[in-house]
CSV table of C-alpha atoms in Angstrom, one decimal:
chain,number,residue,atom,x,y,z
A,222,MET,CA,80.4,50.3,188.2
A,223,ALA,CA,80.8,50.0,184.5
A,224,LYS,CA,80.0,53.8,184.1
A,225,LYS,CA,82.8,54.6,186.6
A,226,THR,CA,85.3,52.4,184.8
A,227,ARG,CA,84.5,54.1,181.5
A,228,GLN,CA,84.9,57.6,183.1
A,229,ILE,CA,88.2,56.7,184.7
A,230,THR,CA,89.5,55.3,181.4
A,231,LYS,CA,88.4,58.5,179.5
A,232,SER,CA,90.1,60.8,182.1
A,233,LYS,CA,93.3,58.8,181.8
A,234,THR,CA,93.4,58.9,178.0
A,235,LYS,CA,92.6,62.7,177.9
A,236,LYS,CA,95.6,64.7,176.9
A,237,HIS,CA,96.7,67.7,178.9
A,238,PRO,CA,95.7,70.9,176.9
A,239,VAL,CA,98.9,72.8,177.7
A,240,ALA,CA,101.2,70.0,176.8
A,241,ALA,CA,99.3,69.4,173.6
A,242,ALA,CA,99.4,73.0,172.6
A,243,THR,CA,103.2,73.1,173.3
A,244,ARG,CA,103.8,70.1,171.2
A,245,THR,CA,101.7,71.5,168.3
A,246,LYS,CA,103.5,74.8,168.5
A,247,LYS,CA,107.0,73.1,168.5
A,248,GLY,CA,106.1,70.6,165.7
A,249,ALA,CA,104.4,73.2,163.4
A,250,PRO,CA,106.1,73.7,160.1
A,251,LYS,CA,107.5,77.0,159.2
A,252,LYS,CA,105.2,79.4,157.3
A,253,GLY,CA,106.4,79.6,153.7
A,254,LEU,CA,105.3,80.9,150.4
A,255,ILE,CA,102.5,78.4,150.0
A,256,HIS,CA,101.0,79.4,153.4
A,257,HIS,CA,101.1,83.1,152.6
A,258,THR,CA,99.6,82.4,149.1
A,259,LYS,CA,96.7,80.5,150.6
A,260,ARG,CA,96.2,83.2,153.2
A,261,LEU,CA,96.2,85.9,150.5
A,262,TYR,CA,93.7,83.9,148.4
A,263,HIS,CA,91.3,83.6,151.4
A,264,VAL,CA,91.6,87.3,152.3
A,265,THR,CA,91.2,88.6,148.7
A,266,PRO,CA,87.5,89.0,147.6
A,267,LYS,CA,86.4,86.4,145.1
A,268,PHE,CA,85.5,89.1,142.6
A,269,VAL,CA,89.2,90.0,142.3
A,270,HIS,CA,90.1,86.4,141.7
A,271,GLY,CA,87.7,86.3,138.8
A,272,MET,CA,89.1,89.5,137.4
A,273,VAL,CA,92.6,88.1,137.4
A,274,VAL,CA,91.4,84.9,135.6
A,275,GLY,CA,89.3,86.9,133.2
A,276,ALA,CA,92.2,89.2,132.3
A,277,PHE,CA,94.4,86.2,131.8
A,278,VAL,CA,91.9,84.6,129.4
A,279,GLY,CA,91.6,87.9,127.5
A,280,ILE,CA,95.3,88.1,127.0
A,281,LEU,CA,95.4,84.4,125.8
A,282,VAL,CA,92.7,85.2,123.2
A,283,LEU,CA,94.4,88.4,122.0
A,284,VAL,CA,97.9,87.0,121.4
A,285,PRO,CA,97.0,84.4,118.7
A,286,LEU,CA,94.7,86.9,117.1
A,287,GLY,CA,97.5,89.5,116.9
A,288,SER,CA,99.9,86.9,115.5
A,289,ALA,CA,97.4,85.8,112.8
A,290,GLN,CA,96.8,89.4,111.9
A,291,ASN,CA,100.5,90.1,111.4
A,292,ALA,CA,101.1,86.9,109.5
A,293,ASP,CA,98.1,87.5,107.2
A,294,ALA,CA,98.5,91.2,106.7
A,295,LEU,CA,97.3,91.3,103.0
A,296,SER,CA,94.5,89.3,101.3
A,297,ILE,CA,93.5,89.5,97.6
A,298,LYS,CA,90.3,88.2,96.1
A,299,THR,CA,90.7,87.2,92.4
A,300,THR,CA,89.8,84.5,89.9
A,301,LYS,CA,91.9,81.3,90.4
A,302,ASP,CA,94.0,79.8,87.7
A,303,CYS,CA,93.8,76.1,88.4
A,304,ASP,CA,95.7,75.0,85.3
A,305,ALA,CA,99.0,73.3,84.4
A,306,TRP,CA,100.8,76.6,83.8
A,307,SER,CA,100.4,78.0,87.4
A,308,ILE,CA,103.4,77.9,89.6
A,309,VAL,CA,101.1,77.6,92.6
A,310,ASN,CA,98.0,75.7,91.7
A,311,CYS,CA,94.8,77.9,92.0
A,312,GLY,CA,96.9,80.8,93.2
A,313,VAL,CA,97.3,82.4,96.6
A,314,THR,CA,94.6,84.3,98.5
A,315,SER,CA,96.8,85.9,101.1
A,316,THR,CA,100.4,86.5,102.1
A,317,ALA,CA,100.0,83.7,104.8
A,318,ASN,CA,98.8,81.3,102.1
A,319,LEU,CA,101.6,82.4,99.8
A,320,LYS,CA,104.3,81.8,102.5
A,321,ASN,CA,102.7,78.3,103.3
A,322,ALA,CA,102.9,77.4,99.6
A,323,TYR,CA,106.5,78.5,99.4
A,324,ASP,CA,107.5,76.5,102.6
A,325,GLN,CA,105.9,73.3,101.4
A,326,SER,CA,107.2,73.2,97.8
A,327,SER,CA,110.8,72.9,96.7
A,328,TYR,CA,109.7,73.6,93.1
A,329,VAL,CA,108.2,77.0,94.2
A,330,LYS,CA,111.4,77.8,96.0
A,331,HIS,CA,113.6,77.0,93.0
A,332,VAL,CA,111.4,79.2,90.6
A,333,TYR,CA,111.3,82.1,93.1
A,334,SER,CA,115.1,81.8,93.7
A,335,TYR,CA,115.7,82.2,89.9
A,336,PHE,CA,113.7,85.5,90.2
A,337,THR,CA,116.0,86.5,93.1
A,338,ILE,CA,113.2,86.1,95.6
A,339,SER,CA,114.9,84.7,98.8
A,340,ALA,CA,113.6,82.9,101.9
A,341,THR,CA,114.1,86.1,103.8
A,342,ASP,CA,111.8,88.0,101.4
A,343,MET,CA,109.1,85.4,101.9
A,344,SER,CA,109.4,85.4,105.6
A,345,THR,CA,108.6,89.1,105.7
A,346,ILE,CA,106.2,89.3,102.8
A,347,GLY,CA,103.3,89.7,105.2
A,348,LYS,CA,104.7,93.0,106.4
A,349,LYS,CA,106.2,94.3,103.2
A,350,ALA,CA,103.8,93.3,100.4
A,351,VAL,CA,101.3,95.8,99.0
A,352,LYS,CA,98.4,95.3,96.5
A,353,GLY,CA,99.3,96.1,92.9
A,354,THR,CA,98.3,95.3,89.4
A,355,VAL,CA,100.2,93.7,86.5
A,356,TYR,CA,99.1,94.5,82.9
A,357,ASN,CA,99.5,92.4,79.8
A,358,ASP,CA,101.6,95.2,78.3
A,359,GLY,CA,104.3,94.7,81.0
A,360,ARG,CA,103.3,97.6,83.3
A,361,VAL,CA,103.2,97.1,87.1
A,362,THR,CA,101.2,99.7,89.1
A,363,VAL,CA,100.6,100.4,92.8
A,364,ASP,CA,97.9,102.8,93.8
A,365,GLY,CA,97.4,103.7,90.1
A,366,LYS,CA,101.1,104.8,89.7
A,367,VAL,CA,103.4,102.9,87.4
A,368,VAL,CA,106.3,101.5,89.4
A,369,ALA,CA,107.8,99.1,86.8
A,370,THR,CA,107.7,98.2,83.1
A,371,LYS,CA,108.7,95.3,80.9
A,372,ALA,CA,107.4,92.6,83.3
A,373,LYS,CA,108.6,89.0,82.9
A,374,THR,CA,107.1,85.9,84.5
A,375,ALA,CA,107.5,82.1,84.6
A,376,ALA,CA,105.2,79.1,84.1
A,377,ARG,CA,105.4,75.4,84.5
A,378,LEU,CA,104.8,74.7,80.8
A,379,ARG,CA,105.8,76.4,77.6
A,380,VAL,CA,103.3,79.1,76.5
A,381,THR,CA,104.9,80.5,73.3
A,382,ASN,CA,107.8,79.4,71.1
A,383,LYS,CA,109.8,82.3,72.4
A,384,ASP,CA,109.7,81.0,76.0
A,385,GLN,CA,113.1,80.3,77.6
A,386,ARG,CA,113.5,76.9,79.2
A,387,VAL,CA,115.2,77.1,82.6
A,388,THR,CA,116.4,74.2,84.9
A,389,LYS,CA,117.1,75.3,88.5
A,390,SER,CA,118.2,72.6,91.0
A,391,GLY,CA,116.3,69.9,88.9
A,392,SER,CA,113.1,72.0,88.6
A,393,VAL,CA,112.1,72.9,85.0
A,394,PHE,CA,110.1,76.0,84.1
A,395,TYR,CA,109.7,78.5,81.3
A,396,THR,CA,110.2,82.3,81.4
A,397,ARG,CA,108.9,84.9,79.0
A,398,PRO,CA,108.0,88.6,78.8
A,399,ILE,CA,104.4,88.8,80.0
A,400,ALA,CA,103.5,91.0,77.0
A,401,LEU,CA,104.1,88.0,74.6
A,402,SER,CA,101.1,86.0,75.8
A,403,TRP,CA,98.7,86.3,78.8
A,404,SER,CA,95.1,85.3,79.0
A,405,HIS,CA,94.2,88.3,81.2
A,406,THR,CA,94.2,92.0,80.4
A,407,SER,CA,95.4,92.6,84.0
A,408,GLY,CA,95.6,90.9,87.3
A,409,PRO,CA,96.2,91.7,91.0
A,410,ALA,CA,99.5,90.9,92.5
A,411,TYR,CA,101.5,91.1,95.8
A,412,VAL,CA,104.1,93.8,95.1
A,413,VAL,CA,107.2,94.3,97.2
A,414,MET,CA,109.0,97.6,97.1
A,415,LYS,CA,112.5,98.2,98.5
A,416,SER,CA,113.8,101.7,99.2
A,417,GLY,CA,110.8,103.1,97.2
A,418,LYS,CA,111.6,101.0,94.1
A,419,PHE,CA,110.0,97.9,92.6
A,420,ASP,CA,111.7,94.7,93.8
A,421,PHE,CA,109.4,91.8,92.7
A,422,ALA,CA,105.8,90.8,92.5
A,423,ILE,CA,103.7,87.6,92.6
A,424,LEU,CA,100.5,87.1,90.8
A,425,ALA,CA,97.6,86.3,93.1
A,426,SER,CA,95.7,84.1,90.6
A,427,CYS,CA,98.5,81.6,89.9
A,428,GLY,CA,101.5,82.4,92.2
A,429,ASN,CA,103.7,83.1,89.2
A,430,PRO,CA,106.6,85.4,90.0
A,431,ILE,CA,107.1,88.8,88.3
A,432,THR,CA,110.3,90.6,87.7
A,433,ALA,CA,110.4,94.0,85.9
A,434,THR,CA,112.4,97.1,85.3
A,435,PRO,CA,111.8,99.6,88.1
A,436,LYS,CA,110.7,103.0,87.0
A,437,LYS,CA,113.4,105.6,87.4
A,438,THR,CA,112.5,108.3,89.9
A,439,LEU,CA,112.7,111.8,88.4
A,440,GLN,CA,115.2,114.0,90.2
A,441,ALA,CA,114.0,117.5,90.9
A,442,GLU,CA,116.0,120.3,89.0
A,443,PRO,CA,118.1,122.4,91.2
A,444,VAL,CA,116.5,125.8,92.1
A,445,PRO,CA,118.8,128.6,90.9
A,446,THR,CA,120.1,130.9,93.6
A,447,PRO,CA,118.7,134.4,93.1
A,448,HIS,CA,121.3,137.2,92.4
A,449,THR,CA,121.1,139.9,95.0
A,450,PRO,CA,122.5,143.3,93.7
A,451,ASN,CA,124.9,145.3,95.7
A,452,PRO,CA,123.1,147.9,97.9
A,453,THR,CA,123.6,151.6,96.9
A,454,PRO,CA,125.3,153.5,99.7
A,455,THR,CA,123.0,156.1,101.4
A,456,PRO,CA,124.2,159.2,103.2
A,457,PRO,CA,124.5,158.9,106.9
A,458,GLN,CA,121.5,160.1,109.0
A,459,THR,CA,121.4,161.4,112.5
A,460,ASP,CA,120.0,158.8,115.0
A,461,THR,CA,117.0,159.7,117.0
A,462,ASP,CA,115.9,157.8,120.0
A,463,VAL,CA,112.3,156.5,119.5
A,464,THR,CA,110.6,154.8,122.5
A,465,PRO,CA,108.2,152.1,121.2
A,466,PRO,CA,104.7,152.1,122.9
A,467,SER,CA,104.3,149.4,125.6
A,468,THR,CA,102.0,146.6,124.5
A,469,THR,CA,100.5,143.9,126.6
A,470,PRO,CA,101.2,140.5,125.0
A,471,VAL,CA,98.1,138.5,124.1
A,472,LYS,CA,98.1,134.9,125.3
A,473,THR,CA,96.9,132.5,122.6
A,474,ALA,CA,95.4,129.3,123.9
A,475,SER,CA,97.0,126.3,122.2
A,476,ILE,CA,94.5,123.8,120.9
A,477,THR,CA,95.4,120.2,121.4
A,478,THR,CA,93.6,117.5,119.5
A,479,LEU,CA,92.9,114.4,121.6
A,480,PRO,CA,93.8,111.1,119.9
A,481,LYS,CA,90.9,108.9,118.7
A,482,THR,CA,90.8,105.8,120.7
A,483,GLY,CA,88.5,102.7,120.5
A,484,ILE,CA,88.0,99.8,122.8
A,485,GLY,CA,91.2,98.2,121.7
A,486,ALA,CA,93.1,95.4,123.4
A,487,VAL,CA,93.1,97.1,126.8
A,488,GLY,CA,89.3,97.5,126.7
A,489,PHE,CA,88.8,93.9,125.7
A,490,VAL,CA,91.0,92.7,128.5
A,491,PHE,CA,89.2,94.9,131.0
A,492,LEU,CA,85.9,93.6,129.8
A,493,MET,CA,87.0,90.0,130.2
A,494,ALA,CA,88.3,90.8,133.7
A,495,VAL,CA,84.9,92.3,134.8
A,496,ILE,CA,83.0,89.3,133.3
A,497,GLY,CA,85.4,86.9,135.0
A,498,GLY,CA,85.0,88.6,138.3
A,499,PHE,CA,81.2,88.6,138.1
A,500,VAL,CA,81.1,84.9,137.1
A,501,PHE,CA,83.6,83.9,139.8
A,502,HIS,CA,81.7,85.8,142.5
A,503,LYS,CA,78.3,84.4,141.6
A,504,THR,CA,79.7,80.9,141.4
A,505,HIS,CA,81.4,81.1,144.8
A,506,HIS,CA,78.2,82.6,146.3
A,507,HIS,CA,76.1,79.7,144.9
A,508,VAL,CA,78.6,77.0,146.1
A,509,LYS,CA,78.8,78.6,149.5
A,510,LYS,CA,75.0,78.7,149.7
A,511,ARG,CA,74.6,75.1,148.8
A,512,ARG,CA,77.3,74.0,151.3
A,513,SER,CA,75.5,76.0,154.1
A,514,ALA,CA,72.2,74.4,153.2
A,515,LYS,CA,73.8,70.9,153.2
A,516,LYS,CA,75.5,71.5,156.6
A,517,HIS,CA,72.2,72.8,158.0
A,518,SER,CA,70.4,69.7,156.8
A,519,ALA,CA,73.0,67.4,158.3
A,520,THR,CA,72.8,69.2,161.6
A,521,THR,CA,69.0,69.0,161.7
A,522,HIS,CA,69.1,65.3,160.8
A,523,HIS,CA,71.7,64.7,163.6
A,524,ARG,CA,69.5,66.4,166.2
A,525,LYS,CA,66.5,64.4,165.2
A,526,ALA,CA,68.5,61.2,165.4
A,527,SER,CA,69.8,62.1,168.9
A,528,HIS,CA,66.2,63.0,170.0
A,529,VAL,CA,64.9,59.6,168.8
A,530,SER,CA,67.7,57.7,170.5
A,531,ARG,CA,66.9,59.3,173.8
């Protein structure tokens, strides 16, 4: 009797399948972007997912590296002058280091401003500066060629009695021709050229600015126009028709040189995409295998429990 009552109760509480399906269909939310995105995710192979993630990571790695390379376009190794005369203590090893020293010190800004070195010049120094050499006789060279003479510099303290004291926006420093006194025979410098002429330089060992007289570019002498004599008139001749022999034009094959290419940024991103795809695929396969084993173990355990209860 108890069994019958339970069966009747179950049959009463059981929902009609057609009605339930109708209600589910009517109450279902509209398929939007999230639904289609999930569907696309499940349809697309896991290797492709990994390739997308790997390529994205590769791009994230390349962007800061490219920025750092542009900001630090020039580096110079030299002995450091860590003394009281240096405008920048212990000098600057790169254009990025130089710009950082400029941005953090109002004193450096005042000294450089006196030498007509502006904030705009410093913001682009990583792209415009080239390596040069300043000599104690006042010469400035780039690639072994003299680009300026009569170099002048500045220091925090007086070096000679002929130094000129300068006060710029409260900052005191001393200027002098570099030929008067310099402890080095020569030293490397960051040289900036404008329109092919020397503009300014900064010594790498101490950060002291350099101004100099640009070397004048020699103008090429004008080439004289050759005099062509008047032609002597010749007696008229009878014209004769001459038929030139027919020749077959020879086709010459044009040789094109292929550009030299390396792995580059594209190759790096592709490599990261392949690695990402492989790792993603293997990880998904491992997780799927573990889930399947866990499900199989649970099913076996349930069957054993049912068999024991019977």
